[in-house]
Short mmCIF file of N, CA and C and ligand atoms in Angstrom, two decimals:
data_model
loop_
_atom_site.label_atom_id
_atom_site.label_comp_id
_atom_site.label_asym_id
_atom_site.label_seq_id
_atom_site.Cartn_x
_atom_site.Cartn_y
_atom_site.Cartn_z
N MET K 272 10.11 -12.63 -2.70
CA MET K 272 9.52 -11.33 -2.37
C MET K 272 9.12 -11.31 -0.90
N LYS K 273 9.34 -10.16 -0.27
CA LYS K 273 8.99 -10.00 1.15
C LYS K 273 8.08 -8.77 1.28
N LEU K 274 6.90 -8.95 1.84
CA LEU K 274 5.95 -7.86 2.00
C LEU K 274 5.58 -7.69 3.46
N ALA K 275 5.36 -6.45 3.87
CA ALA K 275 4.81 -6.17 5.21
C ALA K 275 3.30 -5.98 5.08
N ILE K 276 2.58 -6.42 6.09
CA ILE K 276 1.12 -6.25 6.06
C ILE K 276 0.66 -5.65 7.39
N GLY K 277 -0.32 -4.75 7.30
CA GLY K 277 -0.85 -4.13 8.51
C GLY K 277 -2.33 -3.87 8.37
N ASN K 278 -3.01 -3.77 9.49
CA ASN K 278 -4.48 -3.66 9.48
C ASN K 278 -4.96 -3.12 10.80
N ASP K 279 -6.22 -2.69 10.83
CA ASP K 279 -6.85 -2.34 12.10
C ASP K 279 -7.91 -3.41 12.43
N HIS K 280 -8.74 -3.11 13.45
CA HIS K 280 -9.71 -4.10 13.95
C HIS K 280 -10.77 -4.44 12.90
N ALA K 281 -10.96 -3.55 11.91
CA ALA K 281 -11.99 -3.80 10.90
C ALA K 281 -11.55 -4.85 9.87
N ALA K 282 -10.28 -5.24 9.91
CA ALA K 282 -9.73 -6.02 8.79
C ALA K 282 -8.93 -7.24 9.23
N VAL K 283 -9.21 -7.75 10.41
CA VAL K 283 -8.41 -8.87 10.93
C VAL K 283 -8.60 -10.13 10.08
N ASP K 284 -9.85 -10.51 9.85
CA ASP K 284 -10.09 -11.75 9.09
C ASP K 284 -9.53 -11.64 7.67
N LEU K 285 -9.77 -10.50 7.02
CA LEU K 285 -9.27 -10.33 5.66
C LEU K 285 -7.75 -10.34 5.65
N LYS K 286 -7.13 -9.72 6.64
CA LYS K 286 -5.65 -9.73 6.73
C LYS K 286 -5.13 -11.17 6.73
N PHE K 287 -5.74 -12.04 7.56
CA PHE K 287 -5.27 -13.43 7.62
C PHE K 287 -5.47 -14.14 6.28
N GLU K 288 -6.59 -13.86 5.63
CA GLU K 288 -6.83 -14.49 4.31
C GLU K 288 -5.77 -14.04 3.30
N ILE K 289 -5.45 -12.77 3.32
CA ILE K 289 -4.45 -12.24 2.38
C ILE K 289 -3.06 -12.80 2.72
N MET K 290 -2.78 -12.93 4.00
CA MET K 290 -1.48 -13.52 4.39
C MET K 290 -1.35 -14.94 3.85
N GLU K 291 -2.39 -15.73 4.04
CA GLU K 291 -2.35 -17.12 3.55
C GLU K 291 -2.20 -17.15 2.04
N HIS K 292 -2.92 -16.27 1.38
CA HIS K 292 -2.86 -16.19 -0.09
C HIS K 292 -1.43 -15.87 -0.54
N LEU K 293 -0.81 -14.91 0.10
CA LEU K 293 0.56 -14.52 -0.28
C LEU K 293 1.54 -15.64 0.02
N LYS K 294 1.40 -16.24 1.20
CA LYS K 294 2.34 -17.31 1.58
C LYS K 294 2.22 -18.49 0.62
N SER K 295 1.02 -18.76 0.14
CA SER K 295 0.83 -19.89 -0.80
C SER K 295 1.57 -19.64 -2.11
N GLN K 296 1.93 -18.39 -2.35
CA GLN K 296 2.70 -18.05 -3.56
C GLN K 296 4.19 -17.90 -3.26
N GLY K 297 4.59 -18.26 -2.04
CA GLY K 297 6.00 -18.17 -1.67
C GLY K 297 6.44 -16.79 -1.21
N VAL K 298 5.49 -15.90 -0.97
CA VAL K 298 5.83 -14.55 -0.50
C VAL K 298 6.06 -14.60 1.01
N GLU K 299 7.15 -13.99 1.45
CA GLU K 299 7.41 -13.88 2.89
C GLU K 299 6.60 -12.68 3.41
N VAL K 300 5.87 -12.86 4.50
CA VAL K 300 4.98 -11.79 4.98
C VAL K 300 5.34 -11.41 6.41
N VAL K 301 5.55 -10.11 6.63
CA VAL K 301 5.80 -9.58 7.97
C VAL K 301 4.52 -8.92 8.45
N ASN K 302 3.92 -9.45 9.49
CA ASN K 302 2.64 -8.97 10.00
C ASN K 302 2.85 -8.00 11.16
N VAL K 303 2.48 -6.73 10.94
CA VAL K 303 2.62 -5.73 12.01
C VAL K 303 1.26 -5.16 12.41
N GLY K 304 0.18 -5.76 11.91
CA GLY K 304 -1.15 -5.28 12.26
C GLY K 304 -1.68 -5.96 13.51
N THR K 305 -2.92 -5.62 13.86
CA THR K 305 -3.53 -6.27 15.02
C THR K 305 -4.13 -7.61 14.61
N ASP K 306 -4.07 -8.55 15.54
CA ASP K 306 -4.63 -9.88 15.29
C ASP K 306 -5.93 -10.10 16.08
N THR K 307 -6.42 -9.05 16.74
CA THR K 307 -7.65 -9.20 17.53
C THR K 307 -8.69 -8.17 17.08
N ASN K 308 -9.93 -8.35 17.57
CA ASN K 308 -11.00 -7.43 17.18
C ASN K 308 -11.13 -6.23 18.13
N GLU K 309 -10.19 -6.12 19.08
CA GLU K 309 -10.17 -4.93 19.96
C GLU K 309 -9.91 -3.69 19.11
N ARG K 310 -10.49 -2.55 19.49
CA ARG K 310 -10.26 -1.32 18.72
C ARG K 310 -8.77 -1.04 18.59
N PHE K 311 -8.35 -0.72 17.40
CA PHE K 311 -6.92 -0.53 17.11
C PHE K 311 -6.79 0.65 16.16
N ASN K 312 -5.99 1.61 16.52
CA ASN K 312 -5.88 2.83 15.70
C ASN K 312 -5.07 2.57 14.42
N TYR K 313 -5.72 2.73 13.28
CA TYR K 313 -5.09 2.38 12.00
C TYR K 313 -3.79 3.12 11.70
N PRO K 314 -3.57 4.36 12.23
CA PRO K 314 -2.28 5.00 11.92
C PRO K 314 -1.08 4.21 12.43
N VAL K 315 -1.27 3.42 13.47
CA VAL K 315 -0.15 2.63 14.01
C VAL K 315 0.32 1.62 12.96
N ALA K 316 -0.62 0.89 12.39
CA ALA K 316 -0.25 -0.11 11.38
C ALA K 316 0.25 0.57 10.10
N GLY K 317 -0.40 1.67 9.72
CA GLY K 317 0.04 2.39 8.52
C GLY K 317 1.47 2.87 8.65
N TYR K 318 1.78 3.40 9.82
CA TYR K 318 3.13 3.92 10.07
C TYR K 318 4.16 2.79 10.10
N LYS K 319 3.83 1.69 10.78
CA LYS K 319 4.79 0.57 10.90
C LYS K 319 5.13 -0.02 9.53
N VAL K 320 4.11 -0.26 8.72
CA VAL K 320 4.36 -0.82 7.39
C VAL K 320 5.15 0.18 6.55
N ALA K 321 4.75 1.44 6.61
CA ALA K 321 5.44 2.47 5.81
C ALA K 321 6.92 2.57 6.19
N LYS K 322 7.22 2.49 7.47
CA LYS K 322 8.63 2.57 7.90
C LYS K 322 9.44 1.40 7.35
N LEU K 323 8.86 0.21 7.37
CA LEU K 323 9.57 -0.98 6.83
C LEU K 323 9.82 -0.82 5.33
N VAL K 324 8.81 -0.31 4.63
CA VAL K 324 8.95 -0.13 3.18
C VAL K 324 9.99 0.96 2.89
N ALA K 325 9.88 2.08 3.58
CA ALA K 325 10.79 3.21 3.33
C ALA K 325 12.24 2.84 3.66
N ALA K 326 12.42 1.97 4.65
CA ALA K 326 13.77 1.55 5.05
C ALA K 326 14.32 0.47 4.12
N GLY K 327 13.50 -0.03 3.21
CA GLY K 327 13.95 -1.07 2.29
C GLY K 327 14.03 -2.44 2.94
N GLU K 328 13.40 -2.59 4.10
CA GLU K 328 13.45 -3.90 4.79
C GLU K 328 12.48 -4.91 4.17
N VAL K 329 11.53 -4.40 3.40
CA VAL K 329 10.60 -5.27 2.65
C VAL K 329 10.46 -4.69 1.25
N ASP K 330 9.90 -5.49 0.35
CA ASP K 330 9.76 -5.05 -1.04
C ASP K 330 8.51 -4.21 -1.28
N GLY K 331 7.60 -4.22 -0.32
CA GLY K 331 6.37 -3.45 -0.45
C GLY K 331 5.46 -3.74 0.72
N GLY K 332 4.29 -3.10 0.71
CA GLY K 332 3.39 -3.27 1.84
C GLY K 332 1.93 -3.39 1.42
N VAL K 333 1.16 -4.03 2.29
CA VAL K 333 -0.28 -4.17 2.11
C VAL K 333 -0.94 -3.62 3.37
N LEU K 334 -1.88 -2.69 3.19
CA LEU K 334 -2.56 -2.08 4.34
C LEU K 334 -4.07 -2.18 4.17
N ILE K 335 -4.74 -2.62 5.23
CA ILE K 335 -6.18 -2.82 5.17
C ILE K 335 -6.83 -2.23 6.42
N CYS K 336 -7.81 -1.34 6.22
CA CYS K 336 -8.67 -0.90 7.33
C CYS K 336 -10.10 -1.05 6.83
N GLY K 337 -11.03 -0.28 7.40
CA GLY K 337 -12.42 -0.42 6.96
C GLY K 337 -12.59 -0.03 5.50
N THR K 338 -12.04 1.13 5.16
CA THR K 338 -12.15 1.64 3.78
C THR K 338 -10.82 1.61 3.02
N GLY K 339 -9.73 1.52 3.74
CA GLY K 339 -8.40 1.66 3.13
C GLY K 339 -7.90 3.09 3.13
N VAL K 340 -8.79 4.03 3.44
CA VAL K 340 -8.44 5.45 3.31
C VAL K 340 -7.57 5.94 4.47
N GLY K 341 -8.05 5.75 5.69
CA GLY K 341 -7.30 6.27 6.84
C GLY K 341 -5.89 5.71 6.91
N ILE K 342 -5.78 4.43 6.68
CA ILE K 342 -4.47 3.76 6.82
C ILE K 342 -3.53 4.20 5.69
N SER K 343 -4.09 4.53 4.52
CA SER K 343 -3.25 5.02 3.42
C SER K 343 -2.78 6.44 3.71
N LEU K 344 -3.67 7.24 4.29
CA LEU K 344 -3.28 8.62 4.62
C LEU K 344 -2.12 8.63 5.61
N ALA K 345 -2.19 7.73 6.59
CA ALA K 345 -1.11 7.65 7.58
C ALA K 345 0.19 7.21 6.90
N ALA K 346 0.13 6.18 6.08
CA ALA K 346 1.34 5.66 5.41
C ALA K 346 1.96 6.72 4.52
N ASN K 347 1.12 7.51 3.83
CA ASN K 347 1.64 8.49 2.89
C ASN K 347 2.33 9.67 3.57
N LYS K 348 2.25 9.77 4.89
CA LYS K 348 2.99 10.82 5.62
C LYS K 348 4.45 10.45 5.83
N VAL K 349 4.81 9.19 5.56
CA VAL K 349 6.20 8.75 5.72
C VAL K 349 6.94 9.01 4.40
N LYS K 350 8.10 9.64 4.49
CA LYS K 350 8.85 9.99 3.28
C LYS K 350 9.19 8.75 2.46
N GLY K 351 8.99 8.86 1.18
CA GLY K 351 9.32 7.76 0.26
C GLY K 351 8.15 6.84 -0.03
N ILE K 352 7.02 7.08 0.65
CA ILE K 352 5.88 6.18 0.50
C ILE K 352 4.89 6.70 -0.54
N ARG K 353 4.47 5.78 -1.40
CA ARG K 353 3.37 6.03 -2.33
C ARG K 353 2.36 4.91 -2.11
N ALA K 354 1.38 5.19 -1.25
CA ALA K 354 0.37 4.19 -0.89
C ALA K 354 -0.91 4.50 -1.66
N ALA K 355 -1.41 3.50 -2.39
CA ALA K 355 -2.58 3.68 -3.25
C ALA K 355 -3.76 2.87 -2.74
N VAL K 356 -4.92 3.52 -2.60
CA VAL K 356 -6.15 2.82 -2.22
C VAL K 356 -6.82 2.34 -3.50
N CYS K 357 -7.06 1.05 -3.61
CA CYS K 357 -7.66 0.50 -4.83
C CYS K 357 -8.79 -0.46 -4.47
N SER K 358 -9.88 -0.38 -5.23
CA SER K 358 -11.02 -1.26 -4.99
C SER K 358 -11.24 -2.24 -6.12
N GLU K 359 -10.34 -2.21 -7.10
CA GLU K 359 -10.41 -3.20 -8.18
C GLU K 359 -9.01 -3.39 -8.79
N PRO K 360 -8.80 -4.51 -9.48
CA PRO K 360 -7.45 -4.88 -9.92
C PRO K 360 -6.84 -3.97 -10.99
N TYR K 361 -7.68 -3.38 -11.85
CA TYR K 361 -7.12 -2.54 -12.92
C TYR K 361 -6.34 -1.35 -12.33
N THR K 362 -6.98 -0.67 -11.39
CA THR K 362 -6.31 0.47 -10.75
C THR K 362 -5.09 0.01 -9.96
N ALA K 363 -5.21 -1.16 -9.34
CA ALA K 363 -4.08 -1.69 -8.57
C ALA K 363 -2.88 -1.94 -9.47
N GLN K 364 -3.12 -2.54 -10.63
CA GLN K 364 -2.04 -2.81 -11.59
C GLN K 364 -1.40 -1.50 -12.06
N LEU K 365 -2.25 -0.53 -12.41
CA LEU K 365 -1.73 0.76 -12.89
C LEU K 365 -1.03 1.54 -11.79
N SER K 366 -1.44 1.31 -10.56
CA SER K 366 -0.80 2.03 -9.45
C SER K 366 0.67 1.66 -9.33
N LYS K 367 1.03 0.44 -9.78
CA LYS K 367 2.44 0.04 -9.82
C LYS K 367 3.06 0.46 -11.15
N GLN K 368 2.38 0.17 -12.26
CA GLN K 368 2.97 0.43 -13.58
C GLN K 368 3.24 1.91 -13.82
N HIS K 369 2.32 2.76 -13.39
CA HIS K 369 2.44 4.20 -13.67
C HIS K 369 2.90 5.02 -12.46
N ASN K 370 2.45 4.64 -11.28
CA ASN K 370 2.71 5.47 -10.09
C ASN K 370 3.77 4.89 -9.17
N ASN K 371 4.22 3.69 -9.49
CA ASN K 371 5.21 2.98 -8.66
C ASN K 371 4.77 2.94 -7.19
N ALA K 372 3.50 2.65 -6.98
CA ALA K 372 2.98 2.54 -5.61
C ALA K 372 3.75 1.45 -4.87
N ASN K 373 4.29 1.80 -3.72
CA ASN K 373 5.03 0.78 -2.96
C ASN K 373 4.19 0.18 -1.82
N ILE K 374 2.97 0.69 -1.65
CA ILE K 374 2.02 0.08 -0.72
C ILE K 374 0.65 0.05 -1.38
N ILE K 375 -0.02 -1.09 -1.28
CA ILE K 375 -1.39 -1.20 -1.78
C ILE K 375 -2.33 -1.23 -0.58
N CYS K 376 -3.43 -0.48 -0.69
CA CYS K 376 -4.39 -0.38 0.41
C CYS K 376 -5.79 -0.68 -0.11
N PHE K 377 -6.61 -1.27 0.74
CA PHE K 377 -8.01 -1.46 0.39
C PHE K 377 -8.82 -1.62 1.66
N GLY K 378 -10.15 -1.62 1.50
CA GLY K 378 -11.04 -1.63 2.65
C GLY K 378 -11.74 -2.97 2.84
N ALA K 379 -11.67 -3.49 4.04
CA ALA K 379 -12.33 -4.76 4.34
C ALA K 379 -13.85 -4.61 4.33
N ARG K 380 -14.34 -3.36 4.46
CA ARG K 380 -15.77 -3.11 4.40
C ARG K 380 -16.21 -2.77 2.97
N VAL K 381 -15.24 -2.78 2.06
CA VAL K 381 -15.52 -2.37 0.68
C VAL K 381 -15.41 -3.54 -0.29
N VAL K 382 -14.33 -4.32 -0.12
CA VAL K 382 -14.11 -5.43 -1.05
C VAL K 382 -14.17 -6.76 -0.31
N GLY K 383 -14.62 -7.80 -1.00
CA GLY K 383 -14.63 -9.15 -0.44
C GLY K 383 -13.27 -9.80 -0.60
N PRO K 384 -13.09 -10.97 0.01
CA PRO K 384 -11.78 -11.63 0.02
C PRO K 384 -11.25 -11.97 -1.38
N ASP K 385 -12.10 -12.46 -2.27
CA ASP K 385 -11.60 -12.85 -3.59
C ASP K 385 -11.14 -11.64 -4.39
N LEU K 386 -11.92 -10.56 -4.33
CA LEU K 386 -11.52 -9.33 -5.02
C LEU K 386 -10.25 -8.77 -4.39
N ALA K 387 -10.16 -8.83 -3.09
CA ALA K 387 -8.96 -8.33 -2.40
C ALA K 387 -7.72 -9.08 -2.87
N LYS K 388 -7.83 -10.39 -3.03
CA LYS K 388 -6.68 -11.18 -3.50
C LYS K 388 -6.29 -10.76 -4.92
N MET K 389 -7.29 -10.51 -5.77
CA MET K 389 -7.00 -10.07 -7.14
C MET K 389 -6.32 -8.71 -7.13
N ILE K 390 -6.74 -7.83 -6.23
CA ILE K 390 -6.14 -6.50 -6.11
C ILE K 390 -4.67 -6.62 -5.70
N VAL K 391 -4.42 -7.43 -4.69
CA VAL K 391 -3.04 -7.60 -4.21
C VAL K 391 -2.16 -8.19 -5.31
N ASP K 392 -2.66 -9.20 -5.99
CA ASP K 392 -1.86 -9.84 -7.05
C ASP K 392 -1.59 -8.88 -8.21
N ALA K 393 -2.61 -8.11 -8.59
CA ALA K 393 -2.45 -7.18 -9.71
C ALA K 393 -1.35 -6.18 -9.42
N TRP K 394 -1.31 -5.70 -8.19
CA TRP K 394 -0.27 -4.75 -7.77
C TRP K 394 1.09 -5.43 -7.64
N LYS K 395 1.12 -6.54 -6.94
CA LYS K 395 2.38 -7.26 -6.65
C LYS K 395 3.07 -7.75 -7.92
N ASP K 396 2.30 -8.21 -8.88
CA ASP K 396 2.88 -8.83 -10.08
C ASP K 396 3.16 -7.83 -11.20
N ALA K 397 2.75 -6.59 -11.02
CA ALA K 397 3.01 -5.56 -12.03
C ALA K 397 4.40 -4.96 -11.81
N GLU K 398 4.93 -4.34 -12.88
CA GLU K 398 6.23 -3.66 -12.77
C GLU K 398 6.11 -2.21 -13.18
N PHE K 399 6.84 -1.36 -12.50
CA PHE K 399 6.86 0.06 -12.84
C PHE K 399 7.42 0.21 -14.25
N GLN K 400 6.75 1.03 -15.07
CA GLN K 400 7.13 1.15 -16.48
C GLN K 400 8.19 2.23 -16.73
N GLY K 401 8.43 3.09 -15.75
CA GLY K 401 9.47 4.11 -15.93
C GLY K 401 9.09 5.11 -17.02
N GLY K 402 10.10 5.62 -17.75
CA GLY K 402 9.86 6.56 -18.84
C GLY K 402 9.12 7.80 -18.37
N ARG K 403 8.07 8.17 -19.11
CA ARG K 403 7.34 9.41 -18.76
C ARG K 403 6.72 9.29 -17.37
N HIS K 404 6.45 8.05 -16.95
CA HIS K 404 5.87 7.87 -15.61
C HIS K 404 6.91 8.17 -14.53
N ALA K 405 8.16 7.88 -14.82
CA ALA K 405 9.23 8.17 -13.86
C ALA K 405 9.34 9.68 -13.63
N GLU K 406 9.17 10.43 -14.71
CA GLU K 406 9.23 11.90 -14.59
C GLU K 406 8.12 12.40 -13.65
N ARG K 407 6.93 11.84 -13.81
CA ARG K 407 5.78 12.29 -12.99
C ARG K 407 5.92 11.84 -11.54
N VAL K 408 6.39 10.62 -11.36
CA VAL K 408 6.62 10.16 -9.98
C VAL K 408 7.71 11.03 -9.35
N GLY K 409 8.71 11.38 -10.15
CA GLY K 409 9.77 12.27 -9.67
C GLY K 409 9.20 13.60 -9.20
N MET K 410 8.18 14.09 -9.89
CA MET K 410 7.56 15.36 -9.49
C MET K 410 6.84 15.20 -8.15
N ILE K 411 6.20 14.06 -7.96
CA ILE K 411 5.54 13.81 -6.67
C ILE K 411 6.58 13.83 -5.56
N MET K 412 7.70 13.17 -5.82
CA MET K 412 8.73 13.09 -4.79
C MET K 412 9.40 14.45 -4.58
N GLU K 413 9.45 15.27 -5.64
CA GLU K 413 9.98 16.65 -5.50
C GLU K 413 9.10 17.46 -4.54
N ILE K 414 7.79 17.31 -4.66
CA ILE K 414 6.88 18.01 -3.74
C ILE K 414 7.15 17.55 -2.31
N GLU K 415 7.33 16.23 -2.15
CA GLU K 415 7.59 15.70 -0.81
C GLU K 415 8.90 16.24 -0.24
N ARG K 416 9.95 16.25 -1.10
CA ARG K 416 11.31 16.60 -0.67
C ARG K 416 11.44 18.09 -0.39
N THR K 417 10.83 18.93 -1.24
CA THR K 417 11.10 20.37 -1.18
C THR K 417 9.89 21.19 -0.75
N GLY K 418 8.71 20.57 -0.79
CA GLY K 418 7.49 21.32 -0.50
C GLY K 418 7.09 22.20 -1.65
N LYS K 419 7.79 22.05 -2.79
CA LYS K 419 7.51 22.88 -3.97
C LYS K 419 7.58 22.04 -5.23
N LEU K 420 7.16 22.66 -6.34
CA LEU K 420 7.27 22.00 -7.64
C LEU K 420 7.84 23.04 -8.60
N ALA K 421 9.06 22.79 -9.07
CA ALA K 421 9.75 23.78 -9.89
C ALA K 421 8.91 24.20 -11.10
N GLU K 422 8.20 23.24 -11.71
CA GLU K 422 7.41 23.56 -12.90
C GLU K 422 6.34 24.61 -12.60
N VAL K 423 5.90 24.69 -11.36
CA VAL K 423 4.86 25.65 -10.96
C VAL K 423 5.48 26.86 -10.28
N ASP K 424 6.40 26.60 -9.38
CA ASP K 424 6.92 27.68 -8.54
C ASP K 424 8.17 28.36 -9.12
N GLY K 425 8.76 27.76 -10.16
CA GLY K 425 10.02 28.25 -10.67
C GLY K 425 11.16 27.66 -9.86
N GLU K 426 12.37 27.80 -10.38
CA GLU K 426 13.54 27.18 -9.71
C GLU K 426 13.85 27.88 -8.41
C1 LIG X 789 -12.60 2.10 11.88
O1 LIG X 789 -13.90 2.12 12.35
C2 LIG X 789 -12.51 2.80 10.54
O2 LIG X 789 -12.65 4.17 10.70
C3 LIG X 789 -11.21 2.45 9.85
O3 LIG X 789 -11.12 1.07 9.69
C4 LIG X 789 -11.00 3.03 8.47
O4 LIG X 789 -12.09 2.78 7.64
C5 LIG X 789 -10.58 4.44 8.41
O5 LIG X 789 -10.28 4.99 7.34
#
């Protein structure tokens, strides 16, 4: 498995911990975030990771800022991206099983390192269940693709 990881200045230490955690499991990690505590605009990392995921160059992405919110909003502006902010493993697991989230996001000011590792693993190790969930994810992508939803707006 190959994952891209990105972060802003609020999440440098946690990013390195997560990278080590992933590498210890044999995951290849592409780091496109900042490695220093200098102010760094989170949309840059969100966009870079999202582009790699959308292009299929990696199997998924991990994004970390102070809360996980700003960086997820940036990533979700890239077509094909479903970035989910999660603060606990249950939601992280379901974000893959039901929503096919291709990027997991969390906040370094919200979760500690051990919980963050559990969140990443719950998402990474889960599989999309398809079926009725595929129909709903398809509707999300229809909104992205067309700006409309046939079920609401008509054909
Ligand atoms: C940076 O101070 C902070 O705004 C950022 O890390 C993130 O929490 C934004 O959503």
